[in-house]
N, CA, C and O of each residue as an XYZ file, in Angstrom:
616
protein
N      12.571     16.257     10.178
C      11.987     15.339     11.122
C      10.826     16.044     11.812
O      10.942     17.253     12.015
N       9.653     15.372     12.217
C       8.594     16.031     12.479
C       8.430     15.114     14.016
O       8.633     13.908     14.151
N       7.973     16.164     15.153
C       7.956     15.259     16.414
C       6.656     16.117     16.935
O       6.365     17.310     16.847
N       6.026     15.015     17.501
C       4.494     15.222     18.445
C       4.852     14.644     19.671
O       5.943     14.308     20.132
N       3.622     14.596     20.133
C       3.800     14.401     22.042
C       2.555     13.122     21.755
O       1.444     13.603     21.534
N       2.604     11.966     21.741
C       1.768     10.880     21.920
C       1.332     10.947     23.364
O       1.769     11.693     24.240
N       0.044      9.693     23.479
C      -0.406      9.364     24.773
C      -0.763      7.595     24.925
O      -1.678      6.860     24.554
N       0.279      7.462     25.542
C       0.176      5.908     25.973
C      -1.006      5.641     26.487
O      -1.657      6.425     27.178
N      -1.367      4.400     26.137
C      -2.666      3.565     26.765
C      -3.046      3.767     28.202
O      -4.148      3.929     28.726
N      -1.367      3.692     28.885
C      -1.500      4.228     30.878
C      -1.570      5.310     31.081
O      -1.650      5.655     32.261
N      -1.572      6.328     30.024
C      -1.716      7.872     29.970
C      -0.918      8.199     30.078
O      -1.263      9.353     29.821
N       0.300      8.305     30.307
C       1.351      8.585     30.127
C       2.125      8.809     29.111
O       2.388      7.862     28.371
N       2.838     10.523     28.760
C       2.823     10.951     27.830
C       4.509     10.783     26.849
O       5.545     11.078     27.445
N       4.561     10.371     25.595
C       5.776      9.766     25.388
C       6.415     11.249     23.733
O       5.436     11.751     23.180
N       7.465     11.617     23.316
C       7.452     12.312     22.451
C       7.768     11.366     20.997
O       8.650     10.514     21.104
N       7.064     11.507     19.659
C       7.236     10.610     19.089
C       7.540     11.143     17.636
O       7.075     12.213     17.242
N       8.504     10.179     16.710
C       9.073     11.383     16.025
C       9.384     10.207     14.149
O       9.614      9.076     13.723
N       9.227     11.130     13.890
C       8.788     10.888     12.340
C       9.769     11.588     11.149
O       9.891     12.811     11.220
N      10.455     10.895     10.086
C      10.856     11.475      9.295
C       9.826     11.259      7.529
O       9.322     10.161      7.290
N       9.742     11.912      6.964
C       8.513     11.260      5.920
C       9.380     12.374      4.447
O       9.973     13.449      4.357
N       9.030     11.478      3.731
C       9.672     11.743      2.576
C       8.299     11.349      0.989
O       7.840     10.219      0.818
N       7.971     12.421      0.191
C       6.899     12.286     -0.887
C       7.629     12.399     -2.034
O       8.634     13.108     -2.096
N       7.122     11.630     -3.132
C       7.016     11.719     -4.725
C       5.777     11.500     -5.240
O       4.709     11.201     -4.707
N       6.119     11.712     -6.440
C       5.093     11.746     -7.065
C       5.419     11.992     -8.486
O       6.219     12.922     -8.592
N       4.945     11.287    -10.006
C       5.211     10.732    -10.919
C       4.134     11.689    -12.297
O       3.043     11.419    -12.799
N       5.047     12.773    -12.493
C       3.953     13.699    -13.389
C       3.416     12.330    -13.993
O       2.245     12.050    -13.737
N       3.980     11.664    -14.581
C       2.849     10.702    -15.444
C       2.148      9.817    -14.505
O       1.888      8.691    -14.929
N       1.724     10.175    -13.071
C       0.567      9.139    -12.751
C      -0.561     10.762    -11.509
O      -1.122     10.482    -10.449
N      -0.547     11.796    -11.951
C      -0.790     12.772    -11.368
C      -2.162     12.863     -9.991
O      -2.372     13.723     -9.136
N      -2.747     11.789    -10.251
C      -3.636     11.098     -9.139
C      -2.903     10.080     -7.820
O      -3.390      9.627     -6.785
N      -1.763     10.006     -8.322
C      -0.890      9.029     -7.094
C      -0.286      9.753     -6.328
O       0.172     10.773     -6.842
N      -0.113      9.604     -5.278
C       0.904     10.175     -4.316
C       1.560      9.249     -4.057
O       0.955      8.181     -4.149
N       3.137      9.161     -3.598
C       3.590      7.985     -2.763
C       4.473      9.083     -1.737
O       5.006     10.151     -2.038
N       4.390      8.279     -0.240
C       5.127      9.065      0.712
C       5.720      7.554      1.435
O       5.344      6.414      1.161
N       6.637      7.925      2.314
C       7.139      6.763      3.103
C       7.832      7.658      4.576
O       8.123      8.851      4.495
N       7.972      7.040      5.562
C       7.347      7.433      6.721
C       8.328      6.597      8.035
O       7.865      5.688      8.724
N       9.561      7.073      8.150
C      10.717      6.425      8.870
C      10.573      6.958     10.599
O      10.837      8.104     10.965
N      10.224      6.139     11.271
C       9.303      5.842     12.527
C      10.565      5.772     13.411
O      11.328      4.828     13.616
N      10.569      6.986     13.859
C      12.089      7.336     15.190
C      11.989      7.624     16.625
O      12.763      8.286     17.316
N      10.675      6.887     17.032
C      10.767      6.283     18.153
C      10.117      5.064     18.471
O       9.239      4.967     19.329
N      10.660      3.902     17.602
C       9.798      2.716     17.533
C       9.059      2.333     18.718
O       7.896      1.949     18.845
N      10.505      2.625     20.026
C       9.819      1.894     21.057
C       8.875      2.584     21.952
O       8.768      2.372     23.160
N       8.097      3.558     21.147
C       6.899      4.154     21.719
C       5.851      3.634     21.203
O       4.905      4.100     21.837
N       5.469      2.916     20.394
C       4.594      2.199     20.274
C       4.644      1.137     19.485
O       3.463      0.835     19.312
N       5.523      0.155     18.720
C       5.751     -0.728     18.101
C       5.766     -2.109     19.113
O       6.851     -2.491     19.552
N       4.772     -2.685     19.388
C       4.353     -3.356     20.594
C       3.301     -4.317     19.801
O       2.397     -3.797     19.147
N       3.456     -5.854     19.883
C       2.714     -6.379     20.105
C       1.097     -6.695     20.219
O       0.277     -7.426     19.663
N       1.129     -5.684     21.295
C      -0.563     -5.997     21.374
C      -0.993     -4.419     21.216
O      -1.999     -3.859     21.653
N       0.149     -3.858     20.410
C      -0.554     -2.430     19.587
C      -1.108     -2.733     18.083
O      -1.677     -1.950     17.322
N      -0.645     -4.611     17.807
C      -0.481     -4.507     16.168
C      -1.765     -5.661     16.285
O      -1.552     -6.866     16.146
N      -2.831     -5.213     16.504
C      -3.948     -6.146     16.111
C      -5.450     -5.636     15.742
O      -5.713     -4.848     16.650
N      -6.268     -5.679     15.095
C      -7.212     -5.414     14.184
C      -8.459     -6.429     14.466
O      -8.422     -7.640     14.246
N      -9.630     -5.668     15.023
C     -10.539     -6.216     14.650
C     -11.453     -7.342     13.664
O     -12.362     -8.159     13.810
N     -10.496     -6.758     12.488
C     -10.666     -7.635     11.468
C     -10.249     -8.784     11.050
O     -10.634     -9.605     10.218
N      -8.972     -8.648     12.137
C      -7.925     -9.948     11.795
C      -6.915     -9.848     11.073
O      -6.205    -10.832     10.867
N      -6.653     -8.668     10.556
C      -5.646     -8.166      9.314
C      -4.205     -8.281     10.401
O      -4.299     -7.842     11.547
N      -3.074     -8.828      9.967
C      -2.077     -8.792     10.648
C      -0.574     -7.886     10.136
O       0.526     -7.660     10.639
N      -1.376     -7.504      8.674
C       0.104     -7.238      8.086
C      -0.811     -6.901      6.596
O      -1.864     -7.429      6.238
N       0.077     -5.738      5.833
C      -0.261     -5.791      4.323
C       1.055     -6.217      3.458
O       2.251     -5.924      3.450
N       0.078     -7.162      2.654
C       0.867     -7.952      1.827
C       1.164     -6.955      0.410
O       2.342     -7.075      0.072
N       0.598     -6.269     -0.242
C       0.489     -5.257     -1.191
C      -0.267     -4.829     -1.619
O      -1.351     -5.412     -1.639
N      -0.069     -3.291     -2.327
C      -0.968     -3.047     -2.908
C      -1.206     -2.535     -4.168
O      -0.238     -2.137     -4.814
N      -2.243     -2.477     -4.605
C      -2.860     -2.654     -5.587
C      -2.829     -1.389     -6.623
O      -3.719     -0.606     -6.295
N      -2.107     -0.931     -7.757
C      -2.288      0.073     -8.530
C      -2.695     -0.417    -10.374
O      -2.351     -1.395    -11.037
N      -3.450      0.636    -10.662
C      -4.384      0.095    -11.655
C      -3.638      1.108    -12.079
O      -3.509      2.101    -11.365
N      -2.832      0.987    -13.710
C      -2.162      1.780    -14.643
C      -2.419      1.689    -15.865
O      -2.600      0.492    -16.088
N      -2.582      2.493    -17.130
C      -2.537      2.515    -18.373
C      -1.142      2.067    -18.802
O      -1.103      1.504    -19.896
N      -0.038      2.207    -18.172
C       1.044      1.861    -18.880
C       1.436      1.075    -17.494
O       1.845      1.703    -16.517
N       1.290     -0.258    -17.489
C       1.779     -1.068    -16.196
C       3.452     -0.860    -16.166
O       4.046     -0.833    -15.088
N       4.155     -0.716    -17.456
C       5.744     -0.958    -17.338
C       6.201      0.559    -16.971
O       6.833      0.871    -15.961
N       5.868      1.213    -17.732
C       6.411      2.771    -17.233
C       6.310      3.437    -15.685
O       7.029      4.233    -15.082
N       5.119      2.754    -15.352
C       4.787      3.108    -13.960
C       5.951      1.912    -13.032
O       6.782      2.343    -12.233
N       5.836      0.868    -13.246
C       7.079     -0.054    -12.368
C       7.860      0.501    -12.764
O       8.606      0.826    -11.840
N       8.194      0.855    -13.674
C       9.889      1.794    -13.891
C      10.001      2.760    -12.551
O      11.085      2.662    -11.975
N       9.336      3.400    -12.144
C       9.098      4.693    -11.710
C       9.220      4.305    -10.499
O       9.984      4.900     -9.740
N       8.547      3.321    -10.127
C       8.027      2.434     -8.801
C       9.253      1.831     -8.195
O       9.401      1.860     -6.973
N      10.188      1.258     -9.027
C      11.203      0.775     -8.716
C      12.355      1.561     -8.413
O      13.157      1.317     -7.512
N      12.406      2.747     -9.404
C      13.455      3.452     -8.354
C      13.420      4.077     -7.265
O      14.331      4.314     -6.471
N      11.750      4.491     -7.226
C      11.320      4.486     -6.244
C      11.733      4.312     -4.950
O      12.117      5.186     -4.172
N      11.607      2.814     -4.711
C      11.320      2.159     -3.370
C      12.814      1.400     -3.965
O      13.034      0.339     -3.381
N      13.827      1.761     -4.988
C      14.968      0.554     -4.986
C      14.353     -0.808     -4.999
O      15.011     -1.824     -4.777
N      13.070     -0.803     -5.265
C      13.024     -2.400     -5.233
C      13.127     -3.383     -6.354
O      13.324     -2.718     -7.371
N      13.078     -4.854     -6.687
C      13.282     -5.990     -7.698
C      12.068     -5.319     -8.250
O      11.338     -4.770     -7.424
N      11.666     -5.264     -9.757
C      10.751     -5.170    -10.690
C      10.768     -6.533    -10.985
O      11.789     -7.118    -11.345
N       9.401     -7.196    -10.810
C       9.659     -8.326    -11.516
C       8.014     -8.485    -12.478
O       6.946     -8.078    -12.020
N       8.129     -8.987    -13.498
C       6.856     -9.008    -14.258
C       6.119    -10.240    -13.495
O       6.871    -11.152    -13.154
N       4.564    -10.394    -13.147
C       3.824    -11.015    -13.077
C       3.477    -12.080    -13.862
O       3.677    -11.962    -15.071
N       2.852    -13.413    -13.311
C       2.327    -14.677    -15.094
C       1.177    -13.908    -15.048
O       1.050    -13.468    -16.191
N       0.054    -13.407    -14.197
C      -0.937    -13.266    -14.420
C      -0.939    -11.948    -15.343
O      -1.862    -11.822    -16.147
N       0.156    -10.867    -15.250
C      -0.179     -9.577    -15.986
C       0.434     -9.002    -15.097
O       0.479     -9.338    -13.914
N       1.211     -7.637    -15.852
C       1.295     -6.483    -14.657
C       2.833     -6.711    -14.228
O       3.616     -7.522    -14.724
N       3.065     -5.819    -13.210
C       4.479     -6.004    -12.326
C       4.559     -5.921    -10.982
O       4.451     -4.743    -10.639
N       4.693     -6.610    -10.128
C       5.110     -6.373     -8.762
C       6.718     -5.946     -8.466
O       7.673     -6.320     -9.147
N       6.777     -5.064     -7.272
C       7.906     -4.035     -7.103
C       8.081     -4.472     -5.837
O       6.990     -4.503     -5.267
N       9.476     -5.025     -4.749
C       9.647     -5.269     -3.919
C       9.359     -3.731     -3.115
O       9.845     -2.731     -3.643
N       8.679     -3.603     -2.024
C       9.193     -2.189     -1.265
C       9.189     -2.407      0.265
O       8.945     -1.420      0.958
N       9.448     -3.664      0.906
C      10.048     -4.330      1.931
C       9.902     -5.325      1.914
O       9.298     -5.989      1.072
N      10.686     -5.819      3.308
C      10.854     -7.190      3.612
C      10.081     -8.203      2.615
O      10.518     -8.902      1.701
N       9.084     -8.069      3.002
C       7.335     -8.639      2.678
C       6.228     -7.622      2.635
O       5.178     -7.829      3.244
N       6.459     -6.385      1.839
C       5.528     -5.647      1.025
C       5.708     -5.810     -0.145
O       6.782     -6.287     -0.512
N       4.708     -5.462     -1.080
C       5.173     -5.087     -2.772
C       3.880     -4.221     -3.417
O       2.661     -4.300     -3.262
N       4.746     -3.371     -4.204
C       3.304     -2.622     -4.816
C       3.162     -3.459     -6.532
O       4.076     -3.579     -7.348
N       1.662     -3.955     -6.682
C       1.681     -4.422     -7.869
C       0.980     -3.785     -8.670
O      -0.137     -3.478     -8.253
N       1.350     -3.361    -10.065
C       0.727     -2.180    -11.095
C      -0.172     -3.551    -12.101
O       0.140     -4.714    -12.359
N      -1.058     -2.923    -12.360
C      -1.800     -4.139    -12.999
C      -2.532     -2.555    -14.221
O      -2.474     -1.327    -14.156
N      -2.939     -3.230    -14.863
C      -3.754     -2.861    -16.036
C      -5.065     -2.417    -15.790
O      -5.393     -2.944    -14.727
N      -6.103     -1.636    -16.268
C      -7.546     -1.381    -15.522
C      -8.548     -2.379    -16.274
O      -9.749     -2.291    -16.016
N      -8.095     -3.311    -17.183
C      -8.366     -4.560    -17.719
C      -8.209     -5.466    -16.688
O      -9.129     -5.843    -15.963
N      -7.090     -5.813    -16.612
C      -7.014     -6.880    -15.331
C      -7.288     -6.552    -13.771
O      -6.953     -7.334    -12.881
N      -7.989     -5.206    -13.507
C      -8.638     -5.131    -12.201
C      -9.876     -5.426    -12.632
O     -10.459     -6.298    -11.988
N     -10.646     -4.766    -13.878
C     -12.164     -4.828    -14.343
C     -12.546     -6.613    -13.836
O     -13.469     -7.118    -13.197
N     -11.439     -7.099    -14.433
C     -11.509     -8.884    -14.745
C     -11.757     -9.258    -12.809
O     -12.676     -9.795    -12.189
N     -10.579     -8.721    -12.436
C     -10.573     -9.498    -10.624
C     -11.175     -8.706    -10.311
O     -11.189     -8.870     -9.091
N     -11.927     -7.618    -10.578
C     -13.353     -7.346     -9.372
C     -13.910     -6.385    -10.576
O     -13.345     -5.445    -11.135
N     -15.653     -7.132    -10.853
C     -15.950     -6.445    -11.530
C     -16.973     -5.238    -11.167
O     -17.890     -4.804    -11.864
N     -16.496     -4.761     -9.699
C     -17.243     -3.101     -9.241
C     -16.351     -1.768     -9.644
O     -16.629     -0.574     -9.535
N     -14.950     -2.556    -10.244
C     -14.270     -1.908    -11.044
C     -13.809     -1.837    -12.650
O     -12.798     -1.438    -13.229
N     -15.037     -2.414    -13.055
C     -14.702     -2.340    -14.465
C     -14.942     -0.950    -15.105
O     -14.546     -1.154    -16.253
N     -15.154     -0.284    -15.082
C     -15.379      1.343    -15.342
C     -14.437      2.335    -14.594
O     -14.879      3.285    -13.948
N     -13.171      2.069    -14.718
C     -12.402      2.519    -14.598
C     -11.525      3.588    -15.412
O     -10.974      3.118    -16.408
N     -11.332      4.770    -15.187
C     -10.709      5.670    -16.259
C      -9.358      4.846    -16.674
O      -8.347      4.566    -16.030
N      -9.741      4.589    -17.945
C      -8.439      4.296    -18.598
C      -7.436      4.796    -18.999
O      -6.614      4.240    -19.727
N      -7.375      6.005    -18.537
C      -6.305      7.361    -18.827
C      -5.217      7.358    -17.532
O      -3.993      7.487    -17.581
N      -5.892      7.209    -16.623
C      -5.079      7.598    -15.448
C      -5.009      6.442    -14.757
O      -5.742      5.474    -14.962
N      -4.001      6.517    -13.798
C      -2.994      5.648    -12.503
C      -3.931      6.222    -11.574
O      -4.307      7.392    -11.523
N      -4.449      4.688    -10.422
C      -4.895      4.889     -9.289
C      -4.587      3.810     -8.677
O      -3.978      2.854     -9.158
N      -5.031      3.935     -7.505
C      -4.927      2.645     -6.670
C      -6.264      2.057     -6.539
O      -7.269      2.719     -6.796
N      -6.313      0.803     -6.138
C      -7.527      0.307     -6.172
C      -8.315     -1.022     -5.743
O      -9.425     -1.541     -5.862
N      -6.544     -1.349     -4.935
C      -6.738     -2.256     -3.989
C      -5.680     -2.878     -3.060
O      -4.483     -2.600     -3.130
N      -6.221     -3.740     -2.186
C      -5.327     -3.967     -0.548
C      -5.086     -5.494     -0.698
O      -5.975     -6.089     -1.306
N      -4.075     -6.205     -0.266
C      -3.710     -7.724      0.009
C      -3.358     -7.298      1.569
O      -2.391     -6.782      2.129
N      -4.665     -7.794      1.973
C      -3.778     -8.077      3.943
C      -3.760     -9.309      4.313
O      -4.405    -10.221      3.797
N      -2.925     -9.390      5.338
C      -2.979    -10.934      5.533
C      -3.391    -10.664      6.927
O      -3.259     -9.740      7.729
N      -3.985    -11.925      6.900
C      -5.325    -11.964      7.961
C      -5.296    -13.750      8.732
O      -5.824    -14.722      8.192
N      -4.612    -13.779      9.951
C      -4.805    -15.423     10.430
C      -5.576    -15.960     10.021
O      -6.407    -15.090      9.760
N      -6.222    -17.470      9.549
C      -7.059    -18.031      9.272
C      -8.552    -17.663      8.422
O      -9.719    -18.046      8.340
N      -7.433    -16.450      7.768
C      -8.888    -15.556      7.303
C      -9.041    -15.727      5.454
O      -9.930    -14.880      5.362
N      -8.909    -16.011      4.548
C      -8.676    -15.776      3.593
C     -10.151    -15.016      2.325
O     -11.248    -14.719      2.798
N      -9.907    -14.875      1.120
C     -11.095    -14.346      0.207
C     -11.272    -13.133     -0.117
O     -10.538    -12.389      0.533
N     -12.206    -12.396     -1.145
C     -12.102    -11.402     -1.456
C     -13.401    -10.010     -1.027
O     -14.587     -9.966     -1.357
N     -12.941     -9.445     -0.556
C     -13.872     -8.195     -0.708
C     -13.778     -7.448     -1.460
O     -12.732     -6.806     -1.551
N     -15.144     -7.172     -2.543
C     -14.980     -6.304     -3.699
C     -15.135     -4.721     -3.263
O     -15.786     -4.271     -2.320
N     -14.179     -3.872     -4.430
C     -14.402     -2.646     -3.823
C     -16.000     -1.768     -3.639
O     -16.266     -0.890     -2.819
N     -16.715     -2.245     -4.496
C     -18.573     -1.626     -3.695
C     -18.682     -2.129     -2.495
O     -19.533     -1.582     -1.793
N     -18.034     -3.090     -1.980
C     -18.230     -3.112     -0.458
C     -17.332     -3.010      0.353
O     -17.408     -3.769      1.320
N     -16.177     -2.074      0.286
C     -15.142     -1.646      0.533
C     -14.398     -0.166      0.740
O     -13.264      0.182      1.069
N     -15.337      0.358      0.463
C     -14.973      2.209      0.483
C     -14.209      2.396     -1.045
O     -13.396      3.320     -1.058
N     -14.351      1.693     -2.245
C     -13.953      1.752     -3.037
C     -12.967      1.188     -3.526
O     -12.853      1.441     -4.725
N     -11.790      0.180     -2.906
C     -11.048      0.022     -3.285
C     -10.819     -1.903     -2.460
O     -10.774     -2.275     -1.288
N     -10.736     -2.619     -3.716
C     -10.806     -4.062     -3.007
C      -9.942     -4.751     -1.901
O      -8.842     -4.218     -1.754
N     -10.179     -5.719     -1.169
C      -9.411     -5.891     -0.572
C      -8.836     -8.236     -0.549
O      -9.436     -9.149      0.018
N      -8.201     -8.263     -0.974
C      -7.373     -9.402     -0.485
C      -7.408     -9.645      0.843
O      -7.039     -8.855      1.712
N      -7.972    -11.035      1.062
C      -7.136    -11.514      2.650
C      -6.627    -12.967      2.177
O      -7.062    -13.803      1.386
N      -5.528    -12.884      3.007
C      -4.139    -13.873      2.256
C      -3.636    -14.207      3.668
O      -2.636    -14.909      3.818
């Protein structure tokens, strides 16, 4: 468990504490996955701590571009324990909460839904894009205008 000393908005100083756990998938050697169990919620899990300029309210999933879409959900799923379920459009989405999911797609079927990624190494696993959901916001931002990596609003 890893603990810091935060600073509340009234300045007032709160201790805040973190357990975090990494893998990582010799066959996707560009991915990291970590997850990140938050042990003092009520130091900042607040309301009017969870809002964004942008309007983003929440991520819906994200986006990994794979040479082998099934081997990697294999991996993904025991992962996070979550449902593997195959996609109609292509690919697999992996439950990894409530209302998250990571979806492995092909670097064919990212080239196709945004084409600032069609030149994609076809050798290797990356990520390469965001679904946030955003109030009244919906449409796509491609990753050249994105810091590289596209984004969904849903």
């Amino acid at each position: 468990m890893l603990t810091a000393v935060g600073k509340l908005p009234n300045g007032s100083d709160v201790t805040l504490a973190f357990s975090l756990a990494f893998v990582q998938s010799p066959e996707m050697p560009d991915v990291a996955f970590f997850v990140c169990e938050n042990r003092t919620q009520e130091a900042f899990w607040k309301p009017e701590y969870q809002s964004h300029a942008n309007g983003a309210t929440g991520i819906a999933a994200v986006y990994l571009a794979s040479p082998n879409p099934e081997r990697d959900a294999a991996f993904a799923g025991k992962m996070f324990a979550g449902n593997v379920e195959r996609m109609p459009c292509g690919g697999f989405r992996i439950a990894c909460g409530p209302a998250q999911e990571l979806r492995i797609v092909s670097p064919q079927d990212v080239g196709a839904r945004d084409a600032s990624l069609s030149g994609l190494d076809q050798g290797q696993a990356r990520l390469v894009g965001i679904a946030l959901r955003a109030a009244g916001r919906g449409g796509f931002t491609a990753a050249e205008r994105a810091c590289g990596m596209f984004i969904e609003w849903v």
